[in-house]
Each structure stands twice: as structure tokens, then as C-alpha cells.
């Protein structure tokens, strides 16, 4: 797909623009440092560093904050309350509107899915402010068996409300990951008329194949016992944005008389695919189940990066 490149850490400086603004999200994951540790500091004119204000005192986050601030880069910290979707939207919108640089790079690796979706919508609305918008993602080398536990609420993602017809059936489309508990709880809470459960293929790293197969078998067993909702399963790519976009467009084309609700629970790349399909299709509602607890030792960084030049993607540009 034009505008999408995969590369190793040693090649970051070759694709990174000079005199740019960088947006990143500091988290408990070591992957939040993968990009900043491999790019020359003189490439970045200003770093806008998002931080979850509710967990700013966690030792993992404080350690990663200190490592970022050791770099010879001008940093503006943007505290964000991940418990409030309105605050997420407000802080992201304010940040995008106030960036004066024409070249923008965003490390999407450790953004939450909800924050990433809201970010993409804001970039779409303000794309004329930038000459280039480059998203960079570091895939995990290995994953823990679990990322989160519980589901404390389900939120409509701001910017993707959907326009629903009350006479149409509600079709819930979930791009599952390893989070069985959140996905199944989501179905119980939303009570859709139709359920399509997506199983990820094309992993970022072949180390994930075993965990993906186990997750697929678990979801298939659950679907077999689900009597209350007509359901089916489909496959989507965890790493190839174009393939996932095409798959999601099939639901749009075949669901002209359905209210479509999409839920991205897999990689940030497949989440980006959901955002790109929904940007220009206001019949799609995007929702996100908020977990109760996160695993702070969820992933190990890899040497594999993906760069997405948003302004070269037809789904993004006007």
C-alpha cells in the first residue's frame, strides 16, 4: 500500500524528517521508548509527551519519563485523564491545534486504542495544517498471555458516534486480540442483533502465532455456545492495514440496512484500519471497552517498525 513502509530500528533516521514535532505517549511498557531510543535527537525540534495523569506516579512510568527527559530534546508534557473520554478529546484537540511545525511524527505504539482513534479524527480535521503526518508503530517481540482484566465500562469513541436507524438491526463487529474477558463482556452488555467476531492473522511477529491460535480456539468455543445472538467469525490482518481496511469495507457494503458498531481490540495497526474506514462513513459507530486492570509487563519491544504516511492514504485525505 502506498504510504506504508516496514523497517528495522537501524533505519529510523533514514525515514525520520528533520525539524519536526514528535508526539508520543509514555506508559509502563518499554515499547514507549523504542522509537525515541533509536532516532537522532537533532531530528526532533519539539516532543509532545502524553502521560496518564492517574498513573503518573507509577514507578514504571516515572522511570520511562526520566529516560525520555534525558534526551537533548525540548519536551512539553501533556497530562491526560484516561478515565474521561471528554478530557482525552480536549487535550488531544488542543495539542494538535497548537502545533506550529509543518512536519509531524507520532509514535502510536503505546497510545490507548481510544486515544489513538480520537487522535486520528483530530488529525483528519486539521490535516491542512501539516505538510506531512507520519505514524510509527513498534510491534511487540513477545506478548504476555494477558494485557488487561475486567471491563468497567463501554464508551462511544468521541468523533465516531455513528448515525443509527432505529428500524435497522445492530451489528457488532469485534476485532479480537488476546482479551477474551473484555470481548465477551462487551457482547453481554451491548446485546447486539448480529455478532461478527474477528480473529487476527498475519501477526507482527511469528512469536505470536501460538497465542493467536489459542485465542482463536477460545473464541470459537464461546461462539459455539452462544445461542442468543446470530454470529459468525471472520479473519483480519494484525499487520497489513490495507487488508483489514478491505475486510471492514465488506461489512459496510453488505450492511446497508444495519447499524454498524466496530470494536478494535487488536494491534494499533488494525485499530488504525477501523479509524480510516469510519472517518468518511458516518453510519459506523466505534466503541471501546475500558479495562479494570492493565498488565504492566505486557510486551517486549522488537526491532520491527511500521511507518504510515497518512497524507498518502486515500482513506484519510479529503
mmCIF file of C-alpha atoms in Angstrom:
data_model
loop_
_atom_site.group_PDB
_atom_site.id
_atom_site.type_symbol
_atom_site.label_atom_id
_atom_site.label_comp_id
_atom_site.label_asym_id
_atom_site.label_seq_id
_atom_site.Cartn_x
_atom_site.Cartn_y
_atom_site.Cartn_z
ATOM 1 C CA UNK A 1 0.000 0.000 0.000
ATOM 2 C CA UNK A 2 1.372 3.424 -0.921
ATOM 3 C CA UNK A 3 2.460 5.342 2.163
ATOM 4 C CA UNK A 4 3.172 2.308 4.376
ATOM 5 C CA UNK A 5 6.699 1.010 4.995
ATOM 6 C CA UNK A 6 8.184 -1.572 7.326
ATOM 7 C CA UNK A 7 11.745 -1.130 8.552
ATOM 8 C CA UNK A 8 14.271 -2.024 11.275
ATOM 9 C CA UNK A 9 15.392 0.188 14.154
ATOM 10 C CA UNK A 10 18.690 0.913 12.413
ATOM 11 C CA UNK A 11 16.775 2.589 9.563
ATOM 12 C CA UNK A 12 14.742 5.051 11.627
ATOM 13 C CA UNK A 13 16.933 8.066 10.877
ATOM 14 C CA UNK A 14 16.540 7.404 7.153
ATOM 15 C CA UNK A 15 12.765 7.819 7.230
ATOM 16 C CA UNK A 16 12.510 10.415 10.011
ATOM 17 C CA UNK A 17 12.036 14.022 8.799
ATOM 18 C CA UNK A 18 14.192 16.837 10.167
ATOM 19 C CA UNK A 19 12.889 19.810 12.149
ATOM 20 C CA UNK A 20 9.680 18.004 13.075
ATOM 21 C CA UNK A 21 7.362 17.787 16.051
ATOM 22 C CA UNK A 22 7.029 14.362 17.655
ATOM 23 C CA UNK A 23 4.021 13.180 19.660
ATOM 24 C CA UNK A 24 4.479 10.172 21.922
ATOM 25 C CA UNK A 25 2.744 8.502 24.869
ATOM 26 C CA UNK A 26 4.826 7.488 27.871
ATOM 27 C CA UNK A 27 3.500 4.333 29.513
ATOM 28 C CA UNK A 28 4.542 1.400 31.678
ATOM 29 C CA UNK A 29 5.597 -0.512 28.535
ATOM 30 C CA UNK A 30 9.243 -0.486 27.459
ATOM 31 C CA UNK A 31 7.974 -0.112 23.897
ATOM 32 C CA UNK A 32 7.184 3.548 24.581
ATOM 33 C CA UNK A 33 10.963 4.129 24.355
ATOM 34 C CA UNK A 34 11.619 2.065 21.225
ATOM 35 C CA UNK A 35 11.387 4.976 18.811
ATOM 36 C CA UNK A 36 12.921 7.714 20.944
ATOM 37 C CA UNK A 37 15.912 5.489 21.743
ATOM 38 C CA UNK A 38 16.681 4.871 18.073
ATOM 39 C CA UNK A 39 16.218 8.282 16.459
ATOM 40 C CA UNK A 40 18.831 11.046 16.493
ATOM 41 C CA UNK A 41 17.763 13.797 18.882
ATOM 42 C CA UNK A 42 18.638 16.530 16.385
ATOM 43 C CA UNK A 43 15.852 15.280 14.099
ATOM 44 C CA UNK A 44 13.213 16.367 16.632
ATOM 45 C CA UNK A 45 12.526 20.031 17.243
ATOM 46 C CA UNK A 46 9.819 19.530 19.865
ATOM 47 C CA UNK A 47 8.403 16.487 21.688
ATOM 48 C CA UNK A 48 4.814 16.491 22.958
ATOM 49 C CA UNK A 49 4.727 13.737 25.536
ATOM 50 C CA UNK A 50 1.329 12.443 26.670
ATOM 51 C CA UNK A 51 1.102 10.960 30.150
ATOM 52 C CA UNK A 52 -1.784 9.328 32.029
ATOM 53 C CA UNK A 53 -2.261 11.703 34.952
ATOM 54 C CA UNK A 54 -3.931 8.955 37.005
ATOM 55 C CA UNK A 55 -0.812 6.789 36.887
ATOM 56 C CA UNK A 56 1.914 9.431 36.701
ATOM 57 C CA UNK A 57 3.432 8.229 39.984
ATOM 58 C CA UNK A 58 3.748 4.588 38.928
ATOM 59 C CA UNK A 59 7.377 3.507 39.111
ATOM 60 C CA UNK A 60 7.418 2.127 35.542
ATOM 61 C CA UNK A 61 6.072 5.378 34.106
ATOM 62 C CA UNK A 62 8.373 7.566 36.217
ATOM 63 C CA UNK A 63 11.366 5.542 35.055
ATOM 64 C CA UNK A 64 10.386 5.874 31.392
ATOM 65 C CA UNK A 65 9.667 9.590 31.845
ATOM 66 C CA UNK A 66 13.152 10.105 33.268
ATOM 67 C CA UNK A 67 14.749 8.262 30.359
ATOM 68 C CA UNK A 68 12.893 10.409 27.827
ATOM 69 C CA UNK A 69 13.785 13.628 29.617
ATOM 70 C CA UNK A 70 17.478 12.688 29.497
ATOM 71 C CA UNK A 71 17.370 13.237 25.733
ATOM 72 C CA UNK A 72 18.503 16.574 24.369
ATOM 73 C CA UNK A 73 15.002 17.435 23.137
ATOM 74 C CA UNK A 74 12.551 20.196 24.062
ATOM 75 C CA UNK A 75 9.664 18.437 25.820
ATOM 76 C CA UNK A 76 6.113 19.541 26.619
ATOM 77 C CA UNK A 77 4.286 17.133 28.928
ATOM 78 C CA UNK A 78 0.575 16.731 28.215
ATOM 79 C CA UNK A 79 -1.227 15.195 31.185
ATOM 80 C CA UNK A 80 -4.323 13.334 30.089
ATOM 81 C CA UNK A 81 -7.052 11.689 32.153
ATOM 82 C CA UNK A 82 -7.733 8.340 30.537
ATOM 83 C CA UNK A 83 -10.784 7.891 32.771
ATOM 84 C CA UNK A 84 -12.522 10.730 30.921
ATOM 85 C CA UNK A 85 -13.208 10.477 27.204
ATOM 86 C CA UNK A 86 -14.024 14.208 27.150
ATOM 87 C CA UNK A 87 -10.649 15.070 28.677
ATOM 88 C CA UNK A 88 -8.873 12.798 26.181
ATOM 89 C CA UNK A 89 -10.613 14.565 23.296
ATOM 90 C CA UNK A 90 -9.995 18.048 24.711
ATOM 91 C CA UNK A 91 -6.267 17.561 25.367
ATOM 92 C CA UNK A 92 -5.635 15.895 22.004
ATOM 93 C CA UNK A 93 -7.557 18.581 20.111
ATOM 94 C CA UNK A 94 -5.754 21.382 21.945
ATOM 95 C CA UNK A 95 -2.370 19.781 21.249
ATOM 96 C CA UNK A 96 -2.966 19.274 17.519
ATOM 97 C CA UNK A 97 -4.340 22.789 17.056
ATOM 98 C CA UNK A 98 -1.333 24.419 18.775
ATOM 99 C CA UNK A 99 1.467 22.589 16.936
ATOM 100 C CA UNK A 100 3.221 25.066 14.635
ATOM 101 C CA UNK A 101 5.524 22.615 12.866
ATOM 102 C CA UNK A 102 4.516 21.578 9.355
ATOM 103 C CA UNK A 103 6.098 18.135 9.745
ATOM 104 C CA UNK A 104 4.585 15.849 12.370
ATOM 105 C CA UNK A 105 5.637 12.381 13.557
ATOM 106 C CA UNK A 106 3.534 10.361 16.002
ATOM 107 C CA UNK A 107 4.693 7.265 17.873
ATOM 108 C CA UNK A 108 1.371 5.425 18.174
ATOM 109 C CA UNK A 109 2.853 2.350 19.882
ATOM 110 C CA UNK A 110 1.594 2.937 23.420
ATOM 111 C CA UNK A 111 -1.412 5.172 22.869
ATOM 112 C CA UNK A 112 -4.573 3.519 24.154
ATOM 113 C CA UNK A 113 -6.915 2.389 21.390
ATOM 114 C CA UNK A 114 -9.456 5.030 22.397
ATOM 115 C CA UNK A 115 -6.890 7.858 22.431
ATOM 116 C CA UNK A 116 -5.479 6.719 19.082
ATOM 117 C CA UNK A 117 -8.912 6.787 17.445
ATOM 118 C CA UNK A 118 -9.599 10.281 18.784
ATOM 119 C CA UNK A 119 -6.150 11.396 17.634
ATOM 120 C CA UNK A 120 -6.742 10.153 14.079
ATOM 121 C CA UNK A 121 -10.054 12.018 13.901
ATOM 122 C CA UNK A 122 -8.374 15.257 15.031
ATOM 123 C CA UNK A 123 -5.556 14.827 12.521
ATOM 124 C CA UNK A 124 -8.160 14.291 9.812
ATOM 125 C CA UNK A 125 -9.929 17.514 10.737
ATOM 126 C CA UNK A 126 -6.659 19.501 10.786
ATOM 127 C CA UNK A 127 -4.702 17.785 8.014
ATOM 128 C CA UNK A 128 -4.280 21.066 6.101
ATOM 129 C CA UNK A 129 -2.062 22.303 8.953
ATOM 130 C CA UNK A 130 0.666 19.802 8.067
ATOM 131 C CA UNK A 131 2.885 19.026 5.090
ATOM 132 C CA UNK A 132 3.469 15.503 6.387
ATOM 133 C CA UNK A 133 1.988 13.289 9.108
ATOM 134 C CA UNK A 134 3.983 10.137 9.805
ATOM 135 C CA UNK A 135 2.712 7.484 12.220
ATOM 136 C CA UNK A 136 5.275 4.999 13.555
ATOM 137 C CA UNK A 137 4.492 1.746 15.359
ATOM 138 C CA UNK A 138 6.825 -0.696 17.093
ATOM 139 C CA UNK A 139 5.442 -4.238 17.038
ATOM 140 C CA UNK A 140 5.998 -6.419 20.092
ATOM 141 C CA UNK A 141 8.542 -9.216 20.010
ATOM 142 C CA UNK A 142 6.583 -11.125 22.636
ATOM 143 C CA UNK A 143 3.294 -10.649 24.478
ATOM 144 C CA UNK A 144 2.243 -11.714 27.939
ATOM 145 C CA UNK A 145 -0.803 -14.047 27.926
ATOM 146 C CA UNK A 146 -2.912 -11.123 29.134
ATOM 147 C CA UNK A 147 -2.991 -7.350 28.736
ATOM 148 C CA UNK A 148 -5.928 -6.489 30.936
ATOM 149 C CA UNK A 149 -8.651 -7.887 33.155
ATOM 150 C CA UNK A 150 -12.240 -6.862 33.612
ATOM 151 C CA UNK A 151 -14.384 -4.328 31.788
ATOM 152 C CA UNK A 152 -15.509 -1.350 33.849
ATOM 153 C CA UNK A 153 -17.431 0.443 31.101
ATOM 154 C CA UNK A 154 -18.066 0.630 27.365
ATOM 155 C CA UNK A 155 -17.658 4.056 25.771
ATOM 156 C CA UNK A 156 -18.563 5.512 22.402
ATOM 157 C CA UNK A 157 -15.354 6.903 20.937
ATOM 158 C CA UNK A 158 -15.652 10.668 20.535
ATOM 159 C CA UNK A 159 -15.564 11.554 16.841
ATOM 160 C CA UNK A 160 -17.143 8.270 15.722
ATOM 161 C CA UNK A 161 -20.731 8.407 17.053
ATOM 162 C CA UNK A 162 -22.468 6.727 14.117
ATOM 163 C CA UNK A 163 -25.859 7.664 12.738
ATOM 164 C CA UNK A 164 -28.329 4.915 13.542
ATOM 165 C CA UNK A 165 -31.694 3.952 12.122
ATOM 166 C CA UNK A 166 -33.893 2.509 14.898
ATOM 167 C CA UNK A 167 -35.571 0.178 12.392
ATOM 168 C CA UNK A 168 -32.234 -1.495 11.495
ATOM 169 C CA UNK A 169 -30.603 -4.359 13.351
ATOM 170 C CA UNK A 170 -27.492 -3.698 15.426
ATOM 171 C CA UNK A 171 -24.417 -5.467 14.030
ATOM 172 C CA UNK A 172 -21.457 -5.665 16.429
ATOM 173 C CA UNK A 173 -18.076 -6.269 14.728
ATOM 174 C CA UNK A 174 -15.200 -7.047 17.100
ATOM 175 C CA UNK A 175 -11.546 -7.285 16.074
ATOM 176 C CA UNK A 176 -10.393 -9.511 18.892
ATOM 177 C CA UNK A 177 -6.945 -9.805 20.406
ATOM 178 C CA UNK A 178 -5.946 -11.788 23.469
ATOM 179 C CA UNK A 179 -8.539 -10.106 25.684
ATOM 180 C CA UNK A 180 -11.249 -12.738 25.887
ATOM 181 C CA UNK A 181 -12.854 -11.341 29.031
ATOM 182 C CA UNK A 182 -13.375 -7.834 27.651
ATOM 183 C CA UNK A 183 -14.712 -9.042 24.307
ATOM 184 C CA UNK A 184 -17.242 -11.456 25.741
ATOM 185 C CA UNK A 185 -18.357 -8.969 28.398
ATOM 186 C CA UNK A 186 -18.859 -6.388 25.646
ATOM 187 C CA UNK A 187 -21.313 -8.690 23.856
ATOM 188 C CA UNK A 188 -23.233 -9.286 27.086
ATOM 189 C CA UNK A 189 -23.531 -5.543 27.743
ATOM 190 C CA UNK A 190 -24.459 -4.447 24.218
ATOM 191 C CA UNK A 191 -26.811 -7.311 23.301
ATOM 192 C CA UNK A 192 -26.422 -6.944 19.512
ATOM 193 C CA UNK A 193 -28.807 -8.432 16.975
ATOM 194 C CA UNK A 194 -25.863 -9.742 14.918
ATOM 195 C CA UNK A 195 -22.303 -10.518 16.038
ATOM 196 C CA UNK A 196 -19.199 -10.860 13.857
ATOM 197 C CA UNK A 197 -16.110 -11.940 15.800
ATOM 198 C CA UNK A 198 -12.790 -11.296 14.053
ATOM 199 C CA UNK A 199 -9.742 -13.494 14.509
ATOM 200 C CA UNK A 200 -6.366 -11.903 13.796
ATOM 201 C CA UNK A 201 -3.973 -13.366 11.224
ATOM 202 C CA UNK A 202 -0.690 -12.046 9.770
ATOM 203 C CA UNK A 203 0.951 -11.320 13.137
ATOM 204 C CA UNK A 204 3.542 -8.589 13.588
ATOM 205 C CA UNK A 205 5.933 -11.299 14.782
ATOM 206 C CA UNK A 206 5.697 -15.074 14.281
ATOM 207 C CA UNK A 207 6.345 -15.461 18.014
ATOM 208 C CA UNK A 208 2.657 -14.577 18.449
ATOM 209 C CA UNK A 209 1.305 -17.493 16.396
ATOM 210 C CA UNK A 210 0.807 -19.856 19.327
ATOM 211 C CA UNK A 211 -1.019 -17.281 21.449
ATOM 212 C CA UNK A 212 -3.149 -16.264 18.467
ATOM 213 C CA UNK A 213 -4.212 -19.860 17.826
ATOM 214 C CA UNK A 214 -5.112 -20.368 21.487
ATOM 215 C CA UNK A 215 -7.136 -17.161 21.467
ATOM 216 C CA UNK A 216 -8.934 -18.172 18.276
ATOM 217 C CA UNK A 217 -9.897 -21.575 19.695
ATOM 218 C CA UNK A 218 -11.195 -19.979 22.876
ATOM 219 C CA UNK A 219 -13.403 -17.531 20.981
ATOM 220 C CA UNK A 220 -14.661 -20.235 18.616
ATOM 221 C CA UNK A 221 -15.701 -22.406 21.557
ATOM 222 C CA UNK A 222 -17.501 -19.449 23.125
ATOM 223 C CA UNK A 223 -19.330 -18.672 19.861
ATOM 224 C CA UNK A 224 -20.475 -22.278 19.534
ATOM 225 C CA UNK A 225 -22.190 -21.985 22.911
ATOM 226 C CA UNK A 226 -23.674 -18.546 22.192
ATOM 227 C CA UNK A 227 -27.318 -19.257 21.430
ATOM 228 C CA UNK A 228 -28.868 -15.817 21.904
ATOM 229 C CA UNK A 229 -27.191 -13.918 19.034
ATOM 230 C CA UNK A 230 -26.750 -14.915 15.364
ATOM 231 C CA UNK A 231 -22.984 -14.888 14.900
ATOM 232 C CA UNK A 232 -20.131 -15.645 12.571
ATOM 233 C CA UNK A 233 -16.345 -15.410 12.542
ATOM 234 C CA UNK A 234 -14.016 -13.671 10.118
ATOM 235 C CA UNK A 235 -10.290 -13.097 9.723
ATOM 236 C CA UNK A 236 -8.447 -9.793 9.584
ATOM 237 C CA UNK A 237 -4.772 -8.866 9.379
ATOM 238 C CA UNK A 238 -2.962 -7.703 12.509
ATOM 239 C CA UNK A 239 -0.169 -6.134 10.453
ATOM 240 C CA UNK A 240 -1.455 -5.280 6.977
ATOM 241 C CA UNK A 241 -3.607 -2.144 7.148
ATOM 242 C CA UNK A 242 -4.788 -2.445 3.555
ATOM 243 C CA UNK A 243 -6.107 -5.997 4.020
ATOM 244 C CA UNK A 244 -8.011 -5.060 7.156
ATOM 245 C CA UNK A 245 -9.483 -1.960 5.515
ATOM 246 C CA UNK A 246 -10.785 -4.067 2.636
ATOM 247 C CA UNK A 247 -12.307 -6.587 5.030
ATOM 248 C CA UNK A 248 -14.072 -3.872 7.023
ATOM 249 C CA UNK A 249 -15.368 -2.261 3.836
ATOM 250 C CA UNK A 250 -17.119 -5.546 3.054
ATOM 251 C CA UNK A 251 -19.182 -5.127 6.227
ATOM 252 C CA UNK A 252 -20.103 -1.597 5.147
ATOM 253 C CA UNK A 253 -21.128 -2.722 1.656
ATOM 254 C CA UNK A 254 -23.102 -5.707 2.933
ATOM 255 C CA UNK A 255 -24.669 -3.872 5.869
ATOM 256 C CA UNK A 256 -26.649 -1.149 4.147
ATOM 257 C CA UNK A 257 -29.658 -1.985 6.316
ATOM 258 C CA UNK A 258 -27.718 -2.477 9.551
ATOM 259 C CA UNK A 259 -26.423 -0.232 12.318
ATOM 260 C CA UNK A 260 -22.686 -0.997 12.310
ATOM 261 C CA UNK A 261 -20.673 -0.920 15.551
ATOM 262 C CA UNK A 262 -16.931 -1.640 15.307
ATOM 263 C CA UNK A 263 -14.675 -2.501 18.240
ATOM 264 C CA UNK A 264 -10.865 -2.668 17.712
ATOM 265 C CA UNK A 265 -9.165 -4.843 20.344
ATOM 266 C CA UNK A 266 -6.073 -5.990 18.444
ATOM 267 C CA UNK A 267 -2.932 -4.162 17.278
ATOM 268 C CA UNK A 268 -2.735 -0.397 16.809
ATOM 269 C CA UNK A 269 -2.379 -1.080 13.072
ATOM 270 C CA UNK A 270 -5.754 -2.830 12.879
ATOM 271 C CA UNK A 271 -7.204 -0.089 15.096
ATOM 272 C CA UNK A 272 -5.925 2.432 12.575
ATOM 273 C CA UNK A 273 -7.754 0.467 9.872
ATOM 274 C CA UNK A 274 -11.027 0.867 11.785
ATOM 275 C CA UNK A 275 -10.444 4.624 12.100
ATOM 276 C CA UNK A 276 -9.679 5.014 8.394
ATOM 277 C CA UNK A 277 -12.820 3.144 7.344
ATOM 278 C CA UNK A 278 -15.010 5.107 9.777
ATOM 279 C CA UNK A 279 -13.615 8.600 9.041
ATOM 280 C CA UNK A 280 -15.763 9.153 5.961
ATOM 281 C CA UNK A 281 -18.588 6.779 6.792
ATOM 282 C CA UNK A 282 -20.770 8.317 9.476
ATOM 283 C CA UNK A 283 -23.016 5.262 9.758
ATOM 284 C CA UNK A 284 -20.206 3.458 11.637
ATOM 285 C CA UNK A 285 -20.095 3.815 15.392
ATOM 286 C CA UNK A 286 -16.801 2.925 17.105
ATOM 287 C CA UNK A 287 -16.874 1.850 20.742
ATOM 288 C CA UNK A 288 -14.207 0.778 23.205
ATOM 289 C CA UNK A 289 -14.492 -1.315 26.398
ATOM 290 C CA UNK A 290 -12.406 0.181 29.211
ATOM 291 C CA UNK A 291 -10.484 -2.445 31.232
ATOM 292 C CA UNK A 292 -10.395 -2.623 35.012
ATOM 293 C CA UNK A 293 -6.708 -3.583 35.323
ATOM 294 C CA UNK A 294 -3.693 -3.431 32.992
ATOM 295 C CA UNK A 295 -0.706 -5.785 32.993
ATOM 296 C CA UNK A 296 2.403 -3.610 33.376
ATOM 297 C CA UNK A 297 4.637 -6.363 31.937
ATOM 298 C CA UNK A 298 2.582 -6.893 28.817
ATOM 299 C CA UNK A 299 5.098 -6.789 25.972
ATOM 300 C CA UNK A 300 8.742 -6.868 24.903
ATOM 301 C CA UNK A 301 9.929 -4.445 22.189
ATOM 302 C CA UNK A 302 11.044 -5.757 18.815
ATOM 303 C CA UNK A 303 13.278 -4.438 16.053
ATOM 304 C CA UNK A 304 10.283 -4.213 13.712
ATOM 305 C CA UNK A 305 8.698 -0.839 12.931
ATOM 306 C CA UNK A 306 5.915 0.267 10.605
ATOM 307 C CA UNK A 307 5.616 3.812 9.232
ATOM 308 C CA UNK A 308 2.336 5.138 7.838
ATOM 309 C CA UNK A 309 2.336 8.385 5.841
ATOM 310 C CA UNK A 310 -1.241 9.479 6.479
ATOM 311 C CA UNK A 311 -1.346 12.133 3.794
ATOM 312 C CA UNK A 312 -0.666 9.479 1.160
ATOM 313 C CA UNK A 313 -3.611 7.287 2.142
ATOM 314 C CA UNK A 314 -6.796 7.864 0.097
ATOM 315 C CA UNK A 315 -8.970 6.864 3.097
ATOM 316 C CA UNK A 316 -7.506 9.771 5.084
ATOM 317 C CA UNK A 317 -7.206 12.633 2.623
ATOM 318 C CA UNK A 318 -10.162 14.728 1.517
#
